[in-house]
mmCIF file of C-alpha atoms in Angstrom:
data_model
loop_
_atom_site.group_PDB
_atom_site.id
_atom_site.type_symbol
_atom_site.label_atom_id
_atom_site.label_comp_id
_atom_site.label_asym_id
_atom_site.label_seq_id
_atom_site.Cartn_x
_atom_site.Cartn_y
_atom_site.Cartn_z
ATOM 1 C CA UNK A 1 30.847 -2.073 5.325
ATOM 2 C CA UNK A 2 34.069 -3.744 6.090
ATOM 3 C CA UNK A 3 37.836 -1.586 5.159
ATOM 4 C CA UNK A 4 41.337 -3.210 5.177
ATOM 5 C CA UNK A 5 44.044 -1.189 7.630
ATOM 6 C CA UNK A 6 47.577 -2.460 7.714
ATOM 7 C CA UNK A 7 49.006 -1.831 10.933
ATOM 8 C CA UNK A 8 52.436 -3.938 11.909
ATOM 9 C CA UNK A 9 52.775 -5.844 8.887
ATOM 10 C CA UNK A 10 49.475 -7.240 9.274
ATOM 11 C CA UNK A 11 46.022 -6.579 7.490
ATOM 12 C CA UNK A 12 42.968 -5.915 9.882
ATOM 13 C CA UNK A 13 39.758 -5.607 8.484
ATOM 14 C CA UNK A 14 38.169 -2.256 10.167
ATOM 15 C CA UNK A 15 33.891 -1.821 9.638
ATOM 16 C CA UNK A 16 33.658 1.745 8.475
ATOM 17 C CA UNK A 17 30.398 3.718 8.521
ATOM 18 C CA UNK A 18 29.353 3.840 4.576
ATOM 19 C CA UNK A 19 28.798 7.787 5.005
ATOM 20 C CA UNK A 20 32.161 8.452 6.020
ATOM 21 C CA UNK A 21 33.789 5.443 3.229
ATOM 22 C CA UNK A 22 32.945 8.159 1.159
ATOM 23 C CA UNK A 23 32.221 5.377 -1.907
ATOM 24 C CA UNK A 24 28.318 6.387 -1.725
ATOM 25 C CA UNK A 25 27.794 2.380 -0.915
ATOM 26 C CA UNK A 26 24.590 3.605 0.487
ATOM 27 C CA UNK A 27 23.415 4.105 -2.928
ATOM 28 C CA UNK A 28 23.657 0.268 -4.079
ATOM 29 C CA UNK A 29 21.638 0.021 -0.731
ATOM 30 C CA UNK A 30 18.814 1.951 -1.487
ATOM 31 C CA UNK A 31 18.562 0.244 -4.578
ATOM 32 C CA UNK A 32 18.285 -3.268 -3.151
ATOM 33 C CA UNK A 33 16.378 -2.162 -0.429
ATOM 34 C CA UNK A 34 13.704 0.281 -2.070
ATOM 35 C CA UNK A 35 14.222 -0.943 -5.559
ATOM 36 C CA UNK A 36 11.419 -3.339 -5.935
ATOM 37 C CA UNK A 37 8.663 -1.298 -4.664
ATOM 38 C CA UNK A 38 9.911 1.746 -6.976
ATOM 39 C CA UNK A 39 10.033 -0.733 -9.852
ATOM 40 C CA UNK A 40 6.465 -1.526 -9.383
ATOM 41 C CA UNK A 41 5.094 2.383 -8.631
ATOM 42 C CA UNK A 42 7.253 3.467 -11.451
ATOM 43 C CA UNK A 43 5.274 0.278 -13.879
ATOM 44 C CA UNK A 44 1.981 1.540 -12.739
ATOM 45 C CA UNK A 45 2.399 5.658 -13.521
ATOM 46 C CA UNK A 46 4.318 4.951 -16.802
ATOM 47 C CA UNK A 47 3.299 1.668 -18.180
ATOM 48 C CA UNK A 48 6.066 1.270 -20.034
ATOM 49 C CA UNK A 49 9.222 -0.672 -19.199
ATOM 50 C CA UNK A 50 11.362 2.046 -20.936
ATOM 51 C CA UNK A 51 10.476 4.721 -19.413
ATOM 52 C CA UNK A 52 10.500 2.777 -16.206
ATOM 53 C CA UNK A 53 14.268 2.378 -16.297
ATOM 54 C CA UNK A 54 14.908 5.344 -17.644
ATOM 55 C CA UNK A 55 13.175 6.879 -14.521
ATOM 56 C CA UNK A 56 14.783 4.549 -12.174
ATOM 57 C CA UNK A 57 17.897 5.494 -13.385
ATOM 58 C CA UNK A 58 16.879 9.149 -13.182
ATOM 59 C CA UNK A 59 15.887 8.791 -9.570
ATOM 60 C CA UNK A 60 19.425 7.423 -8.366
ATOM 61 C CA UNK A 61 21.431 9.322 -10.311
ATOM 62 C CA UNK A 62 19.756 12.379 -8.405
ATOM 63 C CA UNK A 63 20.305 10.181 -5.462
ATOM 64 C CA UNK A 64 24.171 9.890 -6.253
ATOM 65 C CA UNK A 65 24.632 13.699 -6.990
ATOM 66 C CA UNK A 66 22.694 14.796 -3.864
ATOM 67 C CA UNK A 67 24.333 17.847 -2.604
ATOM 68 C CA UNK A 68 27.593 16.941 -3.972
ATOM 69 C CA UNK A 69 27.677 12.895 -3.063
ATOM 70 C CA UNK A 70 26.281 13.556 0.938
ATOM 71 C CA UNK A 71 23.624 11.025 1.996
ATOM 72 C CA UNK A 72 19.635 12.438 2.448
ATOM 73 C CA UNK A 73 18.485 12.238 5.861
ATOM 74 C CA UNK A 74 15.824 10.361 4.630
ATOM 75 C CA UNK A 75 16.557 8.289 1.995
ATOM 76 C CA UNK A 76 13.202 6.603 1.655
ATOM 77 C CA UNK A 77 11.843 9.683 1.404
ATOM 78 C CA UNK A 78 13.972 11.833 -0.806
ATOM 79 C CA UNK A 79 13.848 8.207 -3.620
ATOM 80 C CA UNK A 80 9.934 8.063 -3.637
ATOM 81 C CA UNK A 81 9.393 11.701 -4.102
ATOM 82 C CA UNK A 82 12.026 11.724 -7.016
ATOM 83 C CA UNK A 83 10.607 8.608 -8.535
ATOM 84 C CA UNK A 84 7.233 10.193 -8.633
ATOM 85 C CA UNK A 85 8.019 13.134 -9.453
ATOM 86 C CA UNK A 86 10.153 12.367 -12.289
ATOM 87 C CA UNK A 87 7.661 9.213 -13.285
ATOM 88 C CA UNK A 88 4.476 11.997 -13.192
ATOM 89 C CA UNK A 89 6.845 14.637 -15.634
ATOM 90 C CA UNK A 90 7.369 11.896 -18.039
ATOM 91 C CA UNK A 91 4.065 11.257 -17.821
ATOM 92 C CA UNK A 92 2.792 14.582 -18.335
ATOM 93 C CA UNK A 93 5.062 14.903 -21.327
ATOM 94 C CA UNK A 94 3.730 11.638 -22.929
ATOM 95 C CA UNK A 95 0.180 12.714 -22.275
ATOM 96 C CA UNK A 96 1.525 15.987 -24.129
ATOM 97 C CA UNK A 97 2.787 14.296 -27.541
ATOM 98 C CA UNK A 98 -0.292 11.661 -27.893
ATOM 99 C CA UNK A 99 -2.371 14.374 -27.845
ATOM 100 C CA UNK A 100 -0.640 16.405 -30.336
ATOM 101 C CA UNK A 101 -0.441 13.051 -32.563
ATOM 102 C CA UNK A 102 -4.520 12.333 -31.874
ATOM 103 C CA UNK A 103 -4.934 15.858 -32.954
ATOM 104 C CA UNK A 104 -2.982 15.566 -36.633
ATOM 105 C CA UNK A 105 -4.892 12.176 -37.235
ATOM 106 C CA UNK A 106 -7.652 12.823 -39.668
ATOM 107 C CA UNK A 107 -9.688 9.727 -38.205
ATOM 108 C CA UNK A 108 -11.501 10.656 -35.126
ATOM 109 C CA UNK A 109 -10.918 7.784 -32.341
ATOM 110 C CA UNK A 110 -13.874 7.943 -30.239
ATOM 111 C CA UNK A 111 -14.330 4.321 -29.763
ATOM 112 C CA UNK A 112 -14.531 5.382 -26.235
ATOM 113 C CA UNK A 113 -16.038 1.805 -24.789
ATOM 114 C CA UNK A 114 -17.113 1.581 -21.341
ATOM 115 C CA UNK A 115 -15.352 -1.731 -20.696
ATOM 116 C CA UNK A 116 -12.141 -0.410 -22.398
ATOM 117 C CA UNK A 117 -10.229 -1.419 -19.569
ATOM 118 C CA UNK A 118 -6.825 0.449 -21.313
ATOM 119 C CA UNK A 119 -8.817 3.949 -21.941
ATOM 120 C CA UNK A 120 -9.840 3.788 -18.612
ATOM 121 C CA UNK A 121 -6.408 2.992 -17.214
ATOM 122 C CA UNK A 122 -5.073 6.139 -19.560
ATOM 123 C CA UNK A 123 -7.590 8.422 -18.632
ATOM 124 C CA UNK A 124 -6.721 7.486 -15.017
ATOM 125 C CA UNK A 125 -3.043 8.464 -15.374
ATOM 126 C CA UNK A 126 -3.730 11.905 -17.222
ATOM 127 C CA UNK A 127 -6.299 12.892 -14.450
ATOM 128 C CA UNK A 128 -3.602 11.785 -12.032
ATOM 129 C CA UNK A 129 -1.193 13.905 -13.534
ATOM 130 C CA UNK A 130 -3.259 16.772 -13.772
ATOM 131 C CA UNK A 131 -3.717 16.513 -9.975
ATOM 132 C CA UNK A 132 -2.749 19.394 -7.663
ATOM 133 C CA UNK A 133 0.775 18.453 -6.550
ATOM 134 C CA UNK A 134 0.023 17.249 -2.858
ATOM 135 C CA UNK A 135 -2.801 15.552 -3.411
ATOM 136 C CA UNK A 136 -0.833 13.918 -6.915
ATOM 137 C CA UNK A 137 1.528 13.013 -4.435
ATOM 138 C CA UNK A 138 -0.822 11.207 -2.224
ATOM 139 C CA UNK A 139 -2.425 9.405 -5.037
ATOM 140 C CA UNK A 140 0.714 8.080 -5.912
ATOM 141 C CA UNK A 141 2.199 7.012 -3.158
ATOM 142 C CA UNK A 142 -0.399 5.311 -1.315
ATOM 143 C CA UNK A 143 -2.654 4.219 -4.652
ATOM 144 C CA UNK A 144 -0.251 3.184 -6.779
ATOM 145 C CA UNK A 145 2.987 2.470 -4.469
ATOM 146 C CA UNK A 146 0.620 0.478 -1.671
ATOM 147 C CA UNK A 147 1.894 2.804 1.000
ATOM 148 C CA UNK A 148 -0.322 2.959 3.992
ATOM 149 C CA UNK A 149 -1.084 6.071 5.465
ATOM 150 C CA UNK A 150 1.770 6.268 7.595
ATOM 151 C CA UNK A 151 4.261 5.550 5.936
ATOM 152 C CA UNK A 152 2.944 8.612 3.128
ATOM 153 C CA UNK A 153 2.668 11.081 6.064
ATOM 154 C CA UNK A 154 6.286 10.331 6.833
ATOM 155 C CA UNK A 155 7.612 10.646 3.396
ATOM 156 C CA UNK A 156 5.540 13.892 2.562
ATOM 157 C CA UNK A 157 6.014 14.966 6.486
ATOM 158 C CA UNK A 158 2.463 15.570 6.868
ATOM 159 C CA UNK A 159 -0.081 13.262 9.352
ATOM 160 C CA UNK A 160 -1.814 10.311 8.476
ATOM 161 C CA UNK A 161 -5.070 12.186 9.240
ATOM 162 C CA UNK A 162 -3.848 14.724 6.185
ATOM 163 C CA UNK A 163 -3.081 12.117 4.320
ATOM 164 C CA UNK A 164 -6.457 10.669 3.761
ATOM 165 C CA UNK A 165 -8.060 14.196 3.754
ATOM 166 C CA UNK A 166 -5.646 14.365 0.283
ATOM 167 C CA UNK A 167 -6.611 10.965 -0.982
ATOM 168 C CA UNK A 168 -10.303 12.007 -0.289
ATOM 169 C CA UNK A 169 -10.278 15.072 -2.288
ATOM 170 C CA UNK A 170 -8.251 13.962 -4.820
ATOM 171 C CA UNK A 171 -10.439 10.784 -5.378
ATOM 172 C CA UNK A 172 -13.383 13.290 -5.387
ATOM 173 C CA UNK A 173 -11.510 15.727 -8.215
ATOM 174 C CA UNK A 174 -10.422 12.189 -10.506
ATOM 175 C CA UNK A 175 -14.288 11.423 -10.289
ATOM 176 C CA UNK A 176 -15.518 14.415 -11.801
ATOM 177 C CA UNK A 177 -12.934 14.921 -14.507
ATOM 178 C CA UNK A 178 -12.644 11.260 -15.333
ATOM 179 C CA UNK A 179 -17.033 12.134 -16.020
ATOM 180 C CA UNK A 180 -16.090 14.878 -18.121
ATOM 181 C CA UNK A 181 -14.020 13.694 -20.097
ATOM 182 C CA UNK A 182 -16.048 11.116 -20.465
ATOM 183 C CA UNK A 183 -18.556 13.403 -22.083
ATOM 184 C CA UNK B 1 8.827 10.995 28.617
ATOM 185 C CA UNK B 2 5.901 11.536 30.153
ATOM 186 C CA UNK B 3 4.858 13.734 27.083
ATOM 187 C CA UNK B 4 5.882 10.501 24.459
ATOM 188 C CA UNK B 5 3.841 8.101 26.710
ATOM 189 C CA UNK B 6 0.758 10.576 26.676
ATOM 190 C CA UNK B 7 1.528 11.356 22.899
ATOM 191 C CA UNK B 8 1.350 7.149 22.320
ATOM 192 C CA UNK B 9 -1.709 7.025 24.466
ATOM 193 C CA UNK B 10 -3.207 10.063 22.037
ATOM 194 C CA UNK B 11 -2.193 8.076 18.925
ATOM 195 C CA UNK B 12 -3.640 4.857 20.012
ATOM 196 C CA UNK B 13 -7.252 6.457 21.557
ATOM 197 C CA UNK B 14 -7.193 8.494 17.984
ATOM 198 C CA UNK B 15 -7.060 5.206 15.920
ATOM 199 C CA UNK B 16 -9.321 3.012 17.976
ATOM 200 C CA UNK B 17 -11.908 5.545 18.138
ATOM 201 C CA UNK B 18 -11.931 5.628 14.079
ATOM 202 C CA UNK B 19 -11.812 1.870 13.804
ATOM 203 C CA UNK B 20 -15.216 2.023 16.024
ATOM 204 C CA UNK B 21 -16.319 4.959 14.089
ATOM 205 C CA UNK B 22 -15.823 3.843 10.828
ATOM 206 C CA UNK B 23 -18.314 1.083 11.515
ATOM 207 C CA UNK B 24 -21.138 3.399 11.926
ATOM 208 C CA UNK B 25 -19.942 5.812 9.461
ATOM 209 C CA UNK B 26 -18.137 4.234 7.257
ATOM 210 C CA UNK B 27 -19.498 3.599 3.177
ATOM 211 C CA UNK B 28 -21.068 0.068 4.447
ATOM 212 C CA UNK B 29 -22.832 1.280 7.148
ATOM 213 C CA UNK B 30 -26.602 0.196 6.863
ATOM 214 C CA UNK B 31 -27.956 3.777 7.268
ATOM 215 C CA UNK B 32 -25.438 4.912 4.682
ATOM 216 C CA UNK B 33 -26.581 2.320 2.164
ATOM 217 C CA UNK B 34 -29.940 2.848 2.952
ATOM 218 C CA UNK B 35 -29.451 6.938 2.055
ATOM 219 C CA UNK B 36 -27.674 5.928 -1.171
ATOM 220 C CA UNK B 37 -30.642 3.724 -2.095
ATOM 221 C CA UNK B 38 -32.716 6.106 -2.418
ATOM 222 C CA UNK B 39 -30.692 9.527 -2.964
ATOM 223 C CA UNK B 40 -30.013 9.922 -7.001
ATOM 224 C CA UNK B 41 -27.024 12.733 -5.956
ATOM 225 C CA UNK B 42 -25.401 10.674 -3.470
ATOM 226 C CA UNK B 43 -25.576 7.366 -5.699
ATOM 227 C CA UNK B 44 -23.935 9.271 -8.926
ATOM 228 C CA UNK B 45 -21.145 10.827 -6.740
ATOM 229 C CA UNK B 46 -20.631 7.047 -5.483
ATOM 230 C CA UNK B 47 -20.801 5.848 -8.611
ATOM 231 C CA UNK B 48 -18.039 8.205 -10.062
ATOM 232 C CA UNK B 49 -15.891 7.336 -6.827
ATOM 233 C CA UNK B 50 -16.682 3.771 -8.074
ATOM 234 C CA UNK B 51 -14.932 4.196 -11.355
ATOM 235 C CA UNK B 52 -11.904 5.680 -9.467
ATOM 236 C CA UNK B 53 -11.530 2.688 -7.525
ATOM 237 C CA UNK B 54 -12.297 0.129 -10.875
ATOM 238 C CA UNK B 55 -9.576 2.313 -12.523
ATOM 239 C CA UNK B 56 -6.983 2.102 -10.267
ATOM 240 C CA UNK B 57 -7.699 -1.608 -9.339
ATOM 241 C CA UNK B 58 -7.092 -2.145 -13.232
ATOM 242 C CA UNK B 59 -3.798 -0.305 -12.919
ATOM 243 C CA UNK B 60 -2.875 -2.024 -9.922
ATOM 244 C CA UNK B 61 -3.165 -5.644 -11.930
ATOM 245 C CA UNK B 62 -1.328 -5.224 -14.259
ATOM 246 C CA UNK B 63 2.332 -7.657 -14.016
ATOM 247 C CA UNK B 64 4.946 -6.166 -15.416
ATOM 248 C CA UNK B 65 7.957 -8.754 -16.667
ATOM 249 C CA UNK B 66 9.757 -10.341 -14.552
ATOM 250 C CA UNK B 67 12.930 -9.413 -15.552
ATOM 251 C CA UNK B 68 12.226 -5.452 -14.670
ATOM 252 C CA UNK B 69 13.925 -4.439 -11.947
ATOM 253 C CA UNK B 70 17.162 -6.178 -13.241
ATOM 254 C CA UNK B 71 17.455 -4.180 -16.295
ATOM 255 C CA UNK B 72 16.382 -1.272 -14.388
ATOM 256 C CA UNK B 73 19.211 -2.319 -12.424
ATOM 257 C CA UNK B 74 21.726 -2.822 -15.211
ATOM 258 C CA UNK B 75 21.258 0.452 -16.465
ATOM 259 C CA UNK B 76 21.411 2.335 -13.571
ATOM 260 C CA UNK B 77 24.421 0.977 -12.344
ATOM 261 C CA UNK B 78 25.927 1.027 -15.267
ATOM 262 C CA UNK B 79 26.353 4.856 -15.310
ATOM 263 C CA UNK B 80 27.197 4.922 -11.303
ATOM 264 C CA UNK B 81 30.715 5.612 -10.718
ATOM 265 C CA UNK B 82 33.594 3.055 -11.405
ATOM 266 C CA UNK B 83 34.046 1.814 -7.532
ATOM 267 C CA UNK B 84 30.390 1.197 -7.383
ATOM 268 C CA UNK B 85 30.040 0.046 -10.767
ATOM 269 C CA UNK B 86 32.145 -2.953 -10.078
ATOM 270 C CA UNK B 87 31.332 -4.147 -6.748
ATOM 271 C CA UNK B 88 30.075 -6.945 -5.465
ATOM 272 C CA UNK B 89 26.677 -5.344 -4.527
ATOM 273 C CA UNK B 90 26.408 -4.073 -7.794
ATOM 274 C CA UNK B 91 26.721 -7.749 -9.414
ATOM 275 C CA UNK B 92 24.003 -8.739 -7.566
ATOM 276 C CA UNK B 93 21.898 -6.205 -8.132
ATOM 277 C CA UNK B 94 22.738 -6.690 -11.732
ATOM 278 C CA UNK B 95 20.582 -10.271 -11.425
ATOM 279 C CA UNK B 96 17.857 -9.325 -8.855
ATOM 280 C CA UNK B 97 14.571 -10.480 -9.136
ATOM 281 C CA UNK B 98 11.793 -9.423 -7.612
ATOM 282 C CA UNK B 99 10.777 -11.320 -4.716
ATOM 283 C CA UNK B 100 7.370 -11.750 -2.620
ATOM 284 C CA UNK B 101 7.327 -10.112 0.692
ATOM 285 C CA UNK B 102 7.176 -11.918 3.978
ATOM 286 C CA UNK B 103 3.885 -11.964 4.561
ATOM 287 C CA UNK B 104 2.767 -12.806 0.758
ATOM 288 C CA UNK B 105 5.254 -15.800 1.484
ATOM 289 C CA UNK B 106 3.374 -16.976 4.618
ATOM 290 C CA UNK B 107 0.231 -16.434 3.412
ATOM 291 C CA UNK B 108 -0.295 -20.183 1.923
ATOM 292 C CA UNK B 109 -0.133 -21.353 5.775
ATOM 293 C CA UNK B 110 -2.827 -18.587 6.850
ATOM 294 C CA UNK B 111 -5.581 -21.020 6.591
ATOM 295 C CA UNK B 112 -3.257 -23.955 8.428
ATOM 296 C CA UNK B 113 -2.271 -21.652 11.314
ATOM 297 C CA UNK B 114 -6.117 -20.447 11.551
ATOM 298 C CA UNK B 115 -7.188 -24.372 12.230
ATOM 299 C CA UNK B 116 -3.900 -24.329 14.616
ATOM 300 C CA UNK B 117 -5.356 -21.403 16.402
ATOM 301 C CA UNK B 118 -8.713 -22.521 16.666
ATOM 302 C CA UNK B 119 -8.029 -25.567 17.830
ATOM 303 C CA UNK B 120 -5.845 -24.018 20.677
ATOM 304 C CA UNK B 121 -8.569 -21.683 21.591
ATOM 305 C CA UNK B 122 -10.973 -24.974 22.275
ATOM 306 C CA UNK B 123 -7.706 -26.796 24.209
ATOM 307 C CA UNK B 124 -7.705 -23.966 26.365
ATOM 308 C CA UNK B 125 -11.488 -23.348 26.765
ATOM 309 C CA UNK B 126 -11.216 -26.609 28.017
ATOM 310 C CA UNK B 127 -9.043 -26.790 30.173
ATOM 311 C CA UNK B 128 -10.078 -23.496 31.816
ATOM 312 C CA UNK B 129 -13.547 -25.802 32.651
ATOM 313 C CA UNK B 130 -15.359 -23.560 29.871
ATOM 314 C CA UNK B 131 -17.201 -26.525 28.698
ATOM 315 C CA UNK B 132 -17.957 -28.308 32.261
ATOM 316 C CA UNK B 133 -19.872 -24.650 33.144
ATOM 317 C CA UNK B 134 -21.511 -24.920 29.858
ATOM 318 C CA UNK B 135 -22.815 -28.364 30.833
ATOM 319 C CA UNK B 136 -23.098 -27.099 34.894
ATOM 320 C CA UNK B 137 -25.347 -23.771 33.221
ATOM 321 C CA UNK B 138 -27.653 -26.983 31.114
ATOM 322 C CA UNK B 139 -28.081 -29.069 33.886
ATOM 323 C CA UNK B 140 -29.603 -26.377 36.186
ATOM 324 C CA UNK B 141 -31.884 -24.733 33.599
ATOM 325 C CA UNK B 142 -33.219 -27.982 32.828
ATOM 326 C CA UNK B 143 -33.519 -28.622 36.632
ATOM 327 C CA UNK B 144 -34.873 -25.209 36.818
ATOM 328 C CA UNK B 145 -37.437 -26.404 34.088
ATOM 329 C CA UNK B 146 -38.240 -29.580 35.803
ATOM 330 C CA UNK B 147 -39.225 -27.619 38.677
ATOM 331 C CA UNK B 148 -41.295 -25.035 37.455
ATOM 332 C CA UNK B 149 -43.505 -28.185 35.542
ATOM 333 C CA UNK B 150 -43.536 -29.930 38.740
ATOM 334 C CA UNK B 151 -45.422 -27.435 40.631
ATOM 335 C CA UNK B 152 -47.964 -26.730 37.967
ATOM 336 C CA UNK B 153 -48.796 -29.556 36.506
ATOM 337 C CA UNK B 154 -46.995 -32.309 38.759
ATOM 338 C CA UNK B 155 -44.484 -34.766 38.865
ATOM 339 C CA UNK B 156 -45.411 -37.834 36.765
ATOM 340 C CA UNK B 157 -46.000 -35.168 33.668
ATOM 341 C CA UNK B 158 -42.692 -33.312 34.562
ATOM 342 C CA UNK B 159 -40.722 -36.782 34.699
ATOM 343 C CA UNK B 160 -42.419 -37.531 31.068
ATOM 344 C CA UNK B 161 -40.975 -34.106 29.703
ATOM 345 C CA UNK B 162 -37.617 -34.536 31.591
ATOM 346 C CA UNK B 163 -36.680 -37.704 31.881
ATOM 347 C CA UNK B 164 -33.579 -38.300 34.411
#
């Protein structure tokens, strides 16, 4: 980030570190830089472009007001945990309300279809959001945010090895209540 | 430094040895597929995993518009403070479109730079002689040949079978 200093009548343009500009330019970077790929996990736990941006807008707004304007350590990090996190409560609450509406209907809607590819895609996100939180959080980041393992390990500070243990069970748990509710 | 180096050393034994493992163990491993064949608990547990996979493959395809992350964007920008709000970072942000990675751009030349490759690999095969051994390796197993036909059942049939 470049600053303008006027020393002897003449204007000299000074770089300046962006934490210390104190104009939280950092945040516009984060967006441009981690925007797309939050865009696209936030499209695949919501499914809806609303909610999308109003989670987006969630996420750096928390980013903005972090500890009184200061800059994460890890940025990455601290904007993918948010954005799931938030994403996964929105979620929850949806999941929340469409059962409440199923439940006043009078008509009974089990055209459950094996190649309903939307029922399955909805009964995917409620199991995922019913997921224990670190294994939820492993789901999301590396199923539905194409993180490899590495890069979840380092957001979540755990191992890669840990990782997949997570993804493992949690794959193992989604099987078993995606049967049962099935049934 | 000396713990790093043995640290890097760890990491990279670790991986390779579950890269080679993962080919005996792994879900496509013959005796794997072979025990799923004919197990009825393992092939229902696989089968659930299955639907996991289908499920989240399904999620995974489905394109979102276009025009996503620049509303996304817009609206979070628009309730950033007033320096940000207005700079020029902002205002481009304001019209960004998503955009394919690096390598999902150079993927269309993955089959060009795979003929490119290969036919380096034979340049240098050659030029290393690996062909002229090749032909060397031939030349004396057919001699070889010759010989061993020569001293059972004598020269004018051996010079019928390998003619010079």
């Amino acid at each position: 980030m470049a600053g303008q200093v006027n020393i002897a009548g003449l204007t000299w343009d000074v770089s300046i570190p962006e934490v210390l500009s104190g104009t939280q330019r950092w945040v516009l970077s984060a967006m441009q830089k981690h925007g797309p790929e939050l865009v696209t996990m936030l499209w695949r736990i919501l499914a809806n472009e609303q909610d999308v941006c109003d989670a987006y807008q969630d996420t750096f707004l928390k980013l903005a007001h972090y500890q009184a304007g200061q800059k994460p350590q890890y940025v990455r990090a601290y904007v993918f945990r948010t954005a799931a996190n938030t994403a996964l409560s929105m979620l929850r609450h949806k999941i929340v309300e469409r059962n409440r509406v199923r439940m006043l209907q009078t008509q009974s809607t089990t055209t459950a279809n094996d190649l309903n590819s939307g029922l399955l895609q909805e009964k995917l996100r409620s199991c995922i959001s019913r997921l224990p939180h670190n294994l939820r959080e492993v789901v999301t980041l590396h199923d539905l945010a194409e993180l490899p393992y590495g890069q979840v390990g380092k957001i979540l500070d755990i191992t890669p090895a840990t990782a997949r243990v997570y993804r493992c069970k949690a794959v193992r748990l989604l099987a078993v209540w995606m049967n049962k509710s099935e049934n | 430094m000396k713990t790093q180096q043995k640290n890097r050393i760890c990491k990279d034994i670790k991986s390779r040895l579950y890269t080679a493992l993962s080919k005996h163990i792994g879900p496509d491993a013959g005796w794997i597929q072979r025990h799923i064949a004919s197990c009825p608990k393992c092939r229902n547990r696989l089968l659930l995993s299955s639907r996991v996979d289908v499920a989240l493959q399904l999620i995974r395809s489905q394109p979102h518009s276009l025009d996503l992350l620049m509303r996304a964007n817009c609206k979070t920008v628009s309730v950033l403070k007033h320096s940000l709000r207005y700079s020029s970072k902002a205002q481009k942000l304001k019209e960004a479109l998503p955009e394919p990675t690096i390598f999902e751009r150079l993927r269309k030349y993955r089959s060009a730079a795979a003929n490119v490759a290969a036919c380096v690999a034979i340049l240098l095969m050659m030029k290393a002689g690996m062909f002229s051994s090749t032909e060397k390796f031939q030349n004396d197993g057919k001699n070889a040949l010759r010989h061993y036909y020569a001293s059972r059942v004598g020269d004018e049939i051996a010079d019928e079978i390998f003619p010079a």
